[in-house]
Short mmCIF file of C-alpha atoms in Angstrom, two decimals:
data_model
loop_
_atom_site.label_atom_id
_atom_site.label_comp_id
_atom_site.label_asym_id
_atom_site.label_seq_id
_atom_site.Cartn_x
_atom_site.Cartn_y
_atom_site.Cartn_z
CA MET R 1 57.80 -76.71 -37.97
CA MET R 2 61.02 -74.64 -38.82
CA THR R 3 58.61 -72.55 -41.05
CA ALA R 4 56.35 -71.68 -37.79
CA ILE R 5 59.23 -70.89 -35.62
CA LEU R 6 60.51 -68.69 -38.60
CA TYR R 7 57.13 -66.96 -38.14
CA TYR R 8 56.56 -66.42 -34.58
CA CYS R 9 60.11 -65.90 -33.52
CA VAL R 10 61.61 -63.87 -36.30
CA VAL R 11 59.25 -62.44 -39.19
CA TYR R 12 56.20 -61.33 -36.89
CA PRO R 13 57.58 -59.67 -34.11
CA LEU R 14 60.01 -58.09 -36.84
CA SER R 15 56.16 -56.84 -37.91
CA LEU R 16 55.74 -54.98 -34.60
CA LEU R 17 58.51 -52.78 -35.34
CA PRO R 18 57.22 -49.21 -36.43
CA LEU R 19 58.07 -48.70 -40.22
CA TRP R 20 60.72 -46.02 -39.16
CA ILE R 21 62.81 -48.74 -37.79
CA LEU R 22 61.85 -51.50 -40.57
CA TYR R 23 63.02 -49.04 -43.34
CA GLY R 24 66.80 -49.06 -41.87
CA LEU R 25 66.55 -52.68 -42.04
CA SER R 26 65.24 -52.07 -45.82
CA ASP R 27 68.49 -50.28 -46.54
CA LEU R 28 70.67 -53.06 -45.49
CA VAL R 29 68.27 -55.46 -47.96
CA PHE R 30 69.19 -53.53 -50.47
CA LEU R 31 72.58 -52.77 -50.01
CA LEU R 32 72.78 -56.83 -50.16
CA PHE R 33 70.52 -57.16 -53.42
CA MET R 34 72.99 -54.71 -54.88
CA SER R 35 76.35 -56.19 -53.94
CA ILE R 36 76.28 -60.01 -52.03
CA LEU R 37 72.82 -61.37 -52.94
CA PRO R 38 71.98 -60.23 -56.24
CA TYR R 39 68.08 -61.67 -56.57
CA ARG R 40 67.17 -62.47 -60.12
CA LYS R 41 69.25 -59.49 -61.49
CA LYS R 42 69.75 -61.27 -65.02
CA VAL R 43 65.75 -61.38 -65.26
CA VAL R 44 65.52 -57.76 -63.71
CA GLN R 45 68.02 -56.87 -66.29
CA ILE R 46 67.03 -58.12 -69.44
CA ASN R 47 62.90 -57.43 -68.35
CA ILE R 48 64.25 -53.52 -68.14
CA GLU R 49 66.28 -53.99 -71.35
CA ASN R 50 63.62 -55.36 -73.34
CA SER R 51 60.79 -53.18 -72.33
CA PHE R 52 62.86 -49.45 -72.50
CA PRO R 53 65.34 -50.21 -75.36
CA ASP R 54 65.69 -46.69 -76.22
CA LEU R 55 67.40 -45.44 -72.66
CA SER R 56 71.07 -45.79 -72.44
CA PRO R 57 72.77 -48.67 -70.67
CA ARG R 58 73.44 -45.90 -67.99
CA ASP R 59 69.71 -45.30 -67.49
CA GLN R 60 68.89 -48.89 -67.49
CA ALA R 61 71.28 -49.65 -64.81
CA VAL R 62 69.50 -46.48 -63.16
CA LEU R 63 65.91 -48.10 -63.19
CA VAL R 64 67.77 -51.94 -62.14
CA ARG R 65 69.40 -49.61 -58.81
CA GLY R 66 65.49 -47.94 -58.57
CA PHE R 67 63.77 -51.30 -58.79
CA TYR R 68 65.52 -52.93 -55.81
CA ARG R 69 65.19 -49.91 -54.02
CA HIS R 70 61.54 -50.54 -54.25
CA PHE R 71 61.85 -54.01 -53.85
CA SER R 72 63.34 -53.84 -50.75
CA ASP R 73 60.97 -51.57 -48.92
CA LEU R 74 58.26 -53.32 -50.63
CA LEU R 75 59.53 -56.39 -48.92
CA ILE R 76 59.54 -54.75 -45.28
CA GLU R 77 56.56 -53.39 -46.15
CA SER R 78 55.14 -56.92 -46.91
CA ILE R 79 56.13 -57.70 -43.24
CA LYS R 80 54.82 -55.05 -41.86
CA ASN R 81 51.61 -56.03 -43.38
CA LEU R 82 51.28 -59.12 -41.32
CA SER R 83 50.72 -56.67 -38.27
CA ILE R 84 49.72 -53.05 -39.18
CA SER R 85 46.81 -51.85 -37.67
CA ARG R 86 43.38 -50.63 -39.37
CA GLU R 87 44.02 -47.06 -39.13
CA GLU R 88 47.60 -46.75 -39.94
CA LEU R 89 46.99 -48.77 -43.21
CA VAL R 90 43.74 -46.68 -44.00
CA ARG R 91 46.11 -43.77 -43.33
CA ARG R 92 48.65 -45.09 -45.85
CA MET R 93 46.08 -45.46 -48.55
CA LYS R 94 45.05 -42.57 -49.62
CA VAL R 95 41.92 -42.87 -52.34
CA LEU R 96 41.41 -39.98 -54.32
CA ASN R 97 38.16 -40.50 -56.07
CA PRO R 98 36.21 -42.40 -53.81
CA GLU R 99 32.57 -40.80 -55.43
CA VAL R 100 33.43 -43.41 -58.20
CA LEU R 101 32.73 -46.35 -56.43
CA GLN R 102 29.79 -44.48 -54.17
CA GLU R 103 28.33 -43.82 -57.76
CA LEU R 104 28.87 -47.64 -58.86
CA GLU R 105 27.43 -48.87 -55.24
CA LYS R 106 23.98 -46.77 -56.05
CA LYS R 107 23.54 -49.03 -59.06
CA ASP R 108 23.70 -52.36 -56.83
CA LYS R 109 25.94 -54.31 -59.50
CA SER R 110 29.17 -56.15 -58.90
CA VAL R 111 32.79 -54.61 -59.21
CA LEU R 112 35.81 -56.29 -60.72
CA PHE R 113 39.05 -54.48 -59.83
CA VAL R 114 42.12 -55.24 -61.94
CA SER R 115 45.59 -53.98 -61.94
CA GLY R 116 49.03 -55.59 -61.54
CA HIS R 117 51.60 -56.27 -59.27
CA PHE R 118 52.78 -52.35 -59.06
CA ASN R 119 53.71 -50.45 -56.06
CA ASN R 120 52.28 -51.87 -52.87
CA TRP R 121 49.58 -54.49 -53.71
CA GLU R 122 49.86 -56.47 -50.77
CA TRP R 123 48.38 -53.39 -48.94
CA PHE R 124 45.38 -52.50 -51.51
CA ILE R 125 44.50 -56.48 -51.39
CA THR R 126 44.28 -56.01 -46.98
CA SER R 127 42.52 -52.58 -47.25
CA GLN R 128 40.48 -53.46 -49.98
CA ALA R 129 37.51 -54.03 -47.46
CA LEU R 130 38.15 -50.67 -45.73
CA LEU R 131 38.38 -48.70 -49.13
CA VAL R 132 35.52 -49.57 -50.69
CA PRO R 133 31.93 -49.75 -49.99
CA PHE R 134 31.08 -53.43 -51.32
CA ASP R 135 32.04 -56.98 -49.89
CA SER R 136 35.37 -58.17 -50.65
CA TYR R 137 36.84 -60.56 -52.40
CA GLY R 138 40.19 -61.51 -53.63
CA ILE R 139 40.91 -64.38 -56.26
CA GLY R 140 44.20 -66.36 -55.34
CA MET R 141 45.93 -69.68 -55.62
CA PRO R 142 47.04 -71.55 -52.76
CA LEU R 143 51.06 -71.09 -51.78
CA SER R 144 52.80 -74.55 -52.01
CA ASN R 145 53.81 -74.54 -48.10
CA GLY R 146 50.25 -75.10 -46.32
CA PHE R 147 51.42 -73.14 -43.02
CA TRP R 148 52.38 -69.54 -45.16
CA ASP R 149 49.55 -70.28 -47.23
CA LYS R 150 47.06 -70.12 -43.94
CA LYS R 151 48.84 -67.25 -42.43
CA LEU R 152 48.67 -64.84 -45.14
CA THR R 153 45.10 -65.91 -45.95
CA GLU R 154 44.41 -65.10 -42.46
CA ARG R 155 46.11 -61.94 -42.30
CA ARG R 156 44.57 -60.66 -45.77
CA GLN R 157 41.27 -61.50 -44.55
CA ARG R 158 41.04 -59.71 -41.07
CA PHE R 159 39.95 -56.48 -41.73
CA GLY R 160 36.93 -58.15 -44.22
CA LEU R 161 38.16 -59.48 -47.59
CA LYS R 162 37.40 -62.87 -48.30
CA VAL R 163 40.17 -64.98 -50.04
CA VAL R 164 38.61 -67.57 -52.51
CA ASN R 165 40.75 -69.91 -54.57
CA ALA R 166 40.81 -69.18 -58.12
CA LYS R 167 39.14 -72.58 -58.98
CA ASN R 168 35.87 -71.53 -57.11
CA TYR R 169 35.67 -68.07 -58.81
CA LYS R 170 31.70 -68.55 -59.54
CA GLU R 171 30.92 -68.51 -55.97
CA MET R 172 31.65 -65.54 -55.47
CA PHE R 173 29.24 -63.83 -57.99
CA GLN R 174 26.53 -66.10 -56.42
CA GLN R 175 25.69 -63.58 -53.53
CA GLU R 176 22.70 -61.79 -53.00
CA LYS R 177 24.49 -58.43 -52.94
CA ALA R 178 26.82 -56.47 -54.64
CA VAL R 179 30.50 -57.56 -54.25
CA SER R 180 33.67 -56.55 -55.24
CA VAL R 181 36.09 -59.12 -56.59
CA LEU R 182 40.24 -58.36 -57.20
CA VAL R 183 41.98 -59.50 -59.66
CA LEU R 184 45.91 -58.74 -60.76
CA THR R 185 46.54 -59.72 -64.44
CA ASP R 186 49.84 -59.47 -65.16
CA GLN R 187 51.34 -62.97 -64.12
CA ALA R 188 53.03 -65.08 -66.61
CA PRO R 189 49.67 -67.03 -68.20
CA ALA R 190 50.02 -70.78 -67.60
CA ASP R 191 49.20 -71.85 -71.12
CA ALA R 192 50.50 -69.34 -73.81
CA ARG R 193 47.18 -70.50 -76.18
CA LYS R 194 44.90 -69.88 -74.05
CA SER R 195 46.12 -66.20 -73.65
CA TYR R 196 44.81 -62.82 -75.50
CA TRP R 197 48.36 -61.65 -77.22
CA MET R 198 49.19 -58.08 -77.37
CA GLU R 199 51.83 -55.46 -77.33
CA PHE R 200 52.88 -54.69 -73.77
CA LEU R 201 55.85 -52.45 -72.86
CA GLN R 202 57.15 -53.06 -76.62
CA GLN R 203 56.70 -56.88 -76.44
CA PRO R 204 54.44 -58.99 -77.77
CA THR R 205 53.00 -60.34 -74.75
CA PRO R 206 50.38 -62.97 -73.67
CA ILE R 207 48.00 -61.53 -70.76
CA LEU R 208 45.19 -63.37 -68.90
CA PHE R 209 41.73 -63.15 -70.30
CA GLY R 210 39.94 -63.82 -66.84
CA VAL R 211 38.85 -60.34 -66.69
CA GLU R 212 36.89 -60.07 -70.08
CA GLN R 213 35.93 -63.63 -69.50
CA MET R 214 34.40 -63.03 -65.72
CA ALA R 215 32.93 -59.61 -66.52
CA ASN R 216 30.51 -61.00 -69.81
CA GLU R 217 29.88 -64.12 -68.22
CA PHE R 218 28.28 -62.13 -64.74
CA ASP R 219 27.30 -59.09 -66.44
CA LEU R 220 30.25 -56.83 -63.89
CA SER R 221 31.48 -53.70 -63.98
CA VAL R 222 34.85 -53.71 -64.29
CA VAL R 223 36.77 -50.75 -62.65
CA HIS R 224 41.13 -50.16 -63.13
CA PHE R 225 42.61 -49.09 -59.93
CA THR R 226 46.01 -46.92 -60.05
CA MET R 227 48.54 -46.88 -57.39
CA LYS R 228 50.91 -44.25 -56.98
CA LYS R 229 53.79 -44.11 -54.40
CA ILE R 230 53.95 -40.54 -52.94
CA LYS R 231 56.82 -41.32 -50.29
CA ARG R 232 58.15 -44.54 -48.41
CA GLY R 233 54.83 -46.07 -47.05
CA GLN R 234 52.38 -43.76 -48.72
CA TYR R 235 50.51 -44.34 -51.62
CA SER R 236 47.69 -43.17 -53.43
CA VAL R 237 44.55 -45.25 -54.89
CA GLU R 238 42.63 -43.83 -57.73
CA PHE R 239 39.61 -45.94 -59.23
CA GLN R 240 38.63 -45.31 -63.10
CA VAL R 241 35.90 -47.38 -64.85
CA LEU R 242 36.35 -49.27 -67.89
CA THR R 243 32.76 -50.38 -68.61
CA GLU R 244 29.58 -51.17 -66.57
CA ASP R 245 28.31 -52.94 -69.87
CA PRO R 246 31.08 -55.24 -70.94
CA LYS R 247 28.67 -56.93 -73.67
CA SER R 248 28.55 -53.50 -75.31
CA LEU R 249 32.17 -54.15 -76.25
CA SER R 250 34.04 -55.60 -78.76
CA TYR R 251 35.88 -58.63 -78.41
CA GLY R 252 39.78 -57.47 -76.72
CA VAL R 253 38.76 -54.12 -76.15
CA LEU R 254 38.56 -54.81 -72.04
CA THR R 255 41.51 -56.67 -71.76
CA GLU R 256 43.64 -53.88 -74.01
CA LYS R 257 41.97 -50.86 -71.75
CA HIS R 258 43.23 -52.44 -68.62
CA VAL R 259 46.56 -53.42 -69.66
CA LYS R 260 47.31 -50.21 -71.44
CA LEU R 261 46.54 -48.41 -68.04
CA LEU R 262 48.87 -50.62 -66.38
CA GLU R 263 51.22 -50.05 -68.84
CA GLU R 264 51.02 -46.17 -68.43
CA SER R 265 51.35 -46.27 -64.43
CA ILE R 266 54.49 -48.46 -64.93
CA ILE R 267 56.10 -46.28 -67.47
CA ASP R 268 55.05 -43.09 -64.83
CA GLN R 269 56.67 -45.06 -62.35
CA PRO R 270 58.93 -47.46 -63.78
CA CYS R 271 60.76 -48.82 -60.56
CA ASN R 272 58.03 -49.57 -58.89
CA TRP R 273 56.54 -52.71 -60.89
CA LEU R 274 57.76 -56.32 -60.22
CA TRP R 275 60.48 -56.53 -63.05
CA SER R 276 61.78 -59.59 -61.25
CA HIS R 277 58.86 -61.81 -62.19
CA LYS R 278 59.65 -64.17 -65.21
CA ARG R 279 56.85 -62.25 -67.50
CA TRP R 280 58.03 -63.13 -70.63
CA LYS R 281 58.93 -66.88 -70.20
CA ARG R 282 56.11 -68.21 -72.77
CA GLU R 283 57.11 -68.57 -76.50
CA ILE R 284 54.74 -66.95 -79.31
CA PRO R 285 52.74 -69.39 -81.00
CA THR R 286 53.92 -69.64 -84.37
CA ASP R 287 50.19 -69.52 -85.85
CA LEU R 288 49.40 -66.58 -83.57
CA ASN R 289 47.03 -65.05 -85.95
CA ALA R 290 45.08 -68.10 -86.80
CA LEU R 291 44.71 -68.42 -83.26
CA LYS R 292 43.41 -65.20 -82.29
CA ALA R 293 41.03 -65.39 -85.19
CA ALA R 294 39.77 -68.86 -83.32
CA GLN R 295 39.89 -67.00 -80.13
CA LYS R 296 37.74 -64.34 -80.98
CA SER R 297 35.27 -66.38 -83.24
CA LYS R 298 34.93 -68.58 -79.80
CA PHE R 299 34.36 -65.60 -77.51
CA GLU R 300 32.01 -64.20 -79.77
CA ALA R 301 29.87 -67.31 -80.32
CA LYS R 302 29.59 -67.71 -76.20
CA TYR R 303 28.94 -63.92 -75.62
CA ARG R 304 27.24 -62.31 -78.35
#
């Protein structure tokens, strides 16, 4: 009940305000994060220190401050996302190379979009069906709060995207026509032993292997998208085809490709990744080399 009151009496009415007013609220949120409410500050500091060990403490502190500046805007833009119009959303999301997807559309082959929690991924989720020439799907897990899960899913789907529970992912690829499916791969995997381990931001990191697995299982084209923040409330989106024939790639190549591209994006705009996420909370398996060999053997037996 209280959640519904909060949504209808506070959050949604706020979303109706123009962004230039909401950014004033973002400035206040930023000051709170930097002083009174340092949200996950230790996590942010440790993640940045470990990812950029060559930076001086002063430069690392500048990144921390820049992250909270971006994160405050991101929270406000996520609120605006609840009611932003189709026209305004498209105007604020500039696709730099739409011809890449137009060429893929001609081949009538389903596409897997891959990226991470970088810049404003929520705006991409909501605008996906407006930006790409395919029926659009997103993979997600239900939120623990039923009301928020229903409302956020409803808002994300209002321009044509369909959100599918990760447990039912196969149904997306059983359509008669080509579809596009969005996957964000930089969250911490639930099981370190079922992950692909590689170096990411100078640290051994477990990576979700779902992109490579789905691409091989359903013969999907895989496209990485890079979002760049041009200025407050303005983003560019650039697509890069990683493969149209996943079975031609050796084990791990596809995963290495999309993770390295995300890493390059983070290095380019380091303040704009979700540093507050506990990305490196999984322990490195003691038998990592043996585990990697077993994973490779299992993958090749199934898909090669």
